[in-house]
XYZ file of C-alpha atoms in Angstrom:
252
model
C 33.799 30.887 171.942
C 37.052 30.034 170.239
C 40.026 28.939 172.280
C 43.129 31.004 171.255
C 45.569 29.453 173.656
C 47.222 27.286 171.036
C 47.585 30.260 168.731
C 49.175 32.345 171.458
C 51.578 29.577 172.350
C 52.562 29.165 168.723
C 53.172 32.920 168.404
C 55.366 32.939 171.499
C 57.345 29.989 170.170
C 57.906 31.748 166.867
C 59.006 34.930 168.692
C 61.455 32.929 170.803
C 63.006 31.360 167.722
C 63.334 34.769 166.081
C 65.060 36.254 169.105
C 67.381 33.251 169.330
C 68.327 33.587 165.679
C 69.058 37.300 166.111
C 71.151 36.656 169.217
C 73.050 33.883 167.462
C 73.733 36.137 164.493
C 74.923 38.960 166.761
C 77.181 36.601 168.708
C 78.685 35.057 165.583
C 79.144 38.451 163.972
C 80.767 39.765 167.160
C 83.138 36.795 167.279
C 84.076 37.355 163.643
C 84.724 41.067 164.195
C 86.778 40.361 167.313
C 88.822 37.715 165.491
C 89.435 40.039 162.567
C 90.518 42.830 164.927
C 92.895 40.549 166.840
C 94.368 39.131 163.648
C 94.769 42.623 162.212
C 96.611 43.912 165.272
C 98.879 40.876 165.636
C 99.391 40.704 161.886
C 100.485 44.331 161.642
C 102.734 43.887 164.664
C 104.321 40.809 163.110
C 104.746 42.654 159.810
C 106.333 45.643 161.554
C 108.685 43.341 163.480
C 109.635 41.530 160.277
C 110.284 44.782 158.410
C 112.344 46.151 161.302
C 114.389 42.953 161.482
C 114.894 42.967 157.713
C 116.023 46.613 157.741
C 118.441 45.867 160.581
C 119.970 42.933 158.718
C 120.266 45.006 155.536
C 121.988 47.810 157.462
C 124.380 45.315 159.073
C 125.319 43.776 155.727
C 125.673 47.166 154.031
C 128.024 48.509 156.700
C 130.079 45.300 156.702
C 130.436 45.496 152.923
C 131.508 49.148 153.104
C 134.000 48.366 155.883
C 135.503 45.455 153.971
C 135.968 47.759 150.991
C 137.584 50.491 153.096
C 139.860 47.987 154.850
C 141.665 47.380 151.580
C 143.832 50.353 152.588
C 145.015 48.186 155.497
C 145.644 45.117 153.369
C 147.534 46.748 150.509
C 150.359 49.207 151.133
C 150.168 50.840 147.712
C 146.427 51.508 147.838
C 145.636 55.143 148.603
C 141.884 55.415 148.041
C 138.714 53.330 148.052
C 135.077 54.083 147.270
C 131.866 52.489 148.479
C 128.139 53.137 148.775
C 125.738 52.844 151.683
C 121.944 52.762 151.431
C 120.943 55.245 154.105
C 117.111 54.799 153.946
C 116.296 57.999 155.801
C 118.918 57.431 158.486
C 121.863 59.617 159.428
C 125.519 58.947 158.677
C 128.092 60.795 160.773
C 131.847 60.946 160.238
C 133.707 62.075 163.346
C 137.464 62.126 163.842
C 136.917 62.383 167.597
C 134.315 59.616 167.725
C 134.721 55.945 168.488
C 136.942 54.460 171.177
C 140.351 55.729 172.235
C 143.203 53.245 172.514
C 146.016 53.658 174.995
C 148.859 51.524 173.610
C 152.017 50.907 175.602
C 155.161 49.353 174.154
C 157.480 48.011 176.853
C 155.956 50.442 179.344
C 156.210 53.471 177.049
C 153.360 55.152 175.206
C 153.134 54.311 171.518
C 152.808 58.037 170.818
C 156.330 58.452 172.256
C 157.737 55.828 169.882
C 159.603 56.782 166.710
C 157.197 57.113 163.800
C 154.057 57.404 165.926
C 154.634 60.761 167.650
C 152.203 62.601 165.373
C 149.312 60.438 166.592
C 149.290 62.004 170.039
C 146.122 63.939 170.746
C 145.381 65.880 173.941
C 146.633 62.904 175.954
C 148.452 59.644 175.414
C 145.468 57.817 173.913
C 144.753 57.522 170.189
C 141.173 58.367 169.086
C 140.207 56.010 166.276
C 137.354 58.136 164.936
C 134.174 56.635 163.525
C 131.724 56.473 160.663
C 128.324 55.897 162.275
C 124.959 54.970 160.764
C 121.885 55.733 162.875
C 118.282 54.877 162.020
C 115.683 54.684 164.769
C 117.180 52.629 167.570
C 119.916 51.188 165.338
C 123.491 52.444 165.701
C 126.229 50.795 163.645
C 129.791 52.127 163.605
C 132.890 51.590 161.503
C 135.789 52.220 163.878
C 139.399 51.150 163.773
C 138.625 48.794 160.882
C 135.895 46.953 162.805
C 132.089 47.203 162.593
C 130.217 47.430 165.890
C 126.493 47.423 166.645
C 125.616 49.346 169.791
C 122.660 48.318 171.952
C 120.167 50.864 173.325
C 120.735 49.517 176.835
C 124.517 49.887 176.490
C 127.231 47.577 175.285
C 126.898 45.804 171.952
C 128.790 43.426 169.708
C 131.174 43.317 166.777
C 129.662 42.468 163.402
C 133.199 42.487 161.976
C 136.098 42.005 164.382
C 139.046 44.403 164.735
C 142.119 43.559 162.681
C 144.082 42.156 165.606
C 145.755 38.818 164.960
C 147.498 36.907 167.678
C 149.132 33.539 168.220
C 151.555 32.214 170.825
C 154.428 34.631 170.227
C 153.567 36.905 167.283
C 150.857 39.560 166.965
C 149.650 41.903 164.236
C 147.857 45.088 165.243
C 146.272 46.902 162.268
C 144.087 49.956 162.798
C 142.274 52.502 160.643
C 142.288 55.944 162.256
C 139.645 58.309 160.872
C 140.620 61.994 160.941
C 138.573 65.103 160.266
C 135.865 67.283 161.764
C 132.439 65.940 162.631
C 129.979 66.030 159.720
C 126.613 64.366 159.134
C 124.363 63.616 156.183
C 120.800 62.311 155.771
C 119.482 60.631 152.659
C 116.623 58.419 151.469
C 118.732 56.576 148.917
C 122.277 55.391 148.348
C 125.163 57.619 149.356
C 128.716 57.274 148.110
C 131.721 57.523 150.428
C 135.408 57.651 149.606
C 138.287 56.948 151.968
C 141.712 58.409 151.221
C 144.976 57.645 153.008
C 146.715 60.582 154.715
C 149.473 58.687 156.448
C 150.596 55.114 156.956
C 152.858 54.051 159.829
C 154.067 50.497 160.324
C 156.674 49.167 162.714
C 157.822 45.799 164.040
C 158.553 45.910 167.757
C 160.051 43.217 169.956
C 158.666 44.347 173.272
C 155.586 43.784 175.390
C 152.470 45.624 174.221
C 149.490 46.468 176.403
C 146.264 48.040 175.191
C 143.554 49.755 177.220
C 140.382 51.345 175.878
C 138.431 54.429 176.883
C 135.824 56.788 175.516
C 132.171 56.179 174.634
C 129.819 53.223 174.989
C 131.727 51.288 172.341
C 134.791 51.047 174.601
C 133.127 48.165 176.465
C 132.875 46.171 173.224
C 136.587 46.629 172.568
C 137.555 45.762 176.133
C 135.561 42.528 176.016
C 137.126 41.602 172.692
C 140.685 42.237 173.889
C 140.072 40.214 177.054
C 138.580 37.263 175.169
C 141.456 37.327 172.661
C 143.997 37.362 175.530
C 145.661 40.280 173.773
C 147.583 41.599 176.752
C 149.794 38.541 176.902
C 153.376 39.176 177.962
C 154.642 36.107 176.083
C 154.440 37.772 172.649
C 157.928 38.150 171.158
C 157.162 40.310 168.118
C 154.367 42.708 167.255
C 153.733 44.384 163.902
C 151.852 47.623 164.503
C 150.235 49.345 161.520
C 148.101 52.471 161.777
C 146.600 53.970 158.626
C 145.205 57.491 158.979
C 142.382 58.280 156.571
C 139.807 60.900 155.694
C 136.281 59.958 154.635
C 134.403 62.205 152.202
C 130.983 61.999 150.548
């Protein structure tokens, strides 16, 4: 009788090696698939974050460029109109004469709107609404208001990308503001959109009295308040203040 024990043992050994090779292949293949899945998810997330950051920076630069162009009407007395373009990229641009912050400006204890030359600026109260041109795309909100460019945060507050045109030293100050007039209107576009700003009225006056400014209206008021506080604007030691307010309309 033949002894098959060796043959059986050899067969079992071969089966064990086969199972081990299959298990090893499955494990390695599983690790590869898991790694690819993780890399794909994190890679897409990183790409989305990069694209979102790039779009935000492009929107910031575009609005700052447009604002700098529009602010020429503040810099040059004889300039009555400026034109600029903004790449909207599917976002919404809104022009609102009642938007933006409202400034309450007092000259020697009296409202600026009661001062000669500025009476026509009075709205329903003593404050002056600056109006706004706002770009919104997703969670991004960037506004051109008073000559400044502000980015608003979803959680509230925000920061200035371009500061207001308020210059101050020990005893002299220059307050220059763009006031946007007109009804609220919005536009959406996937490409570039042209905008023109035209001057309706320009009022400028040198005063030799104390000036105090307070801000109200909307989330952006906090940004203005912080800026005025940090600039020590409400300083009673200022001897002379040049106040210039240019009223404009923005069309597209």
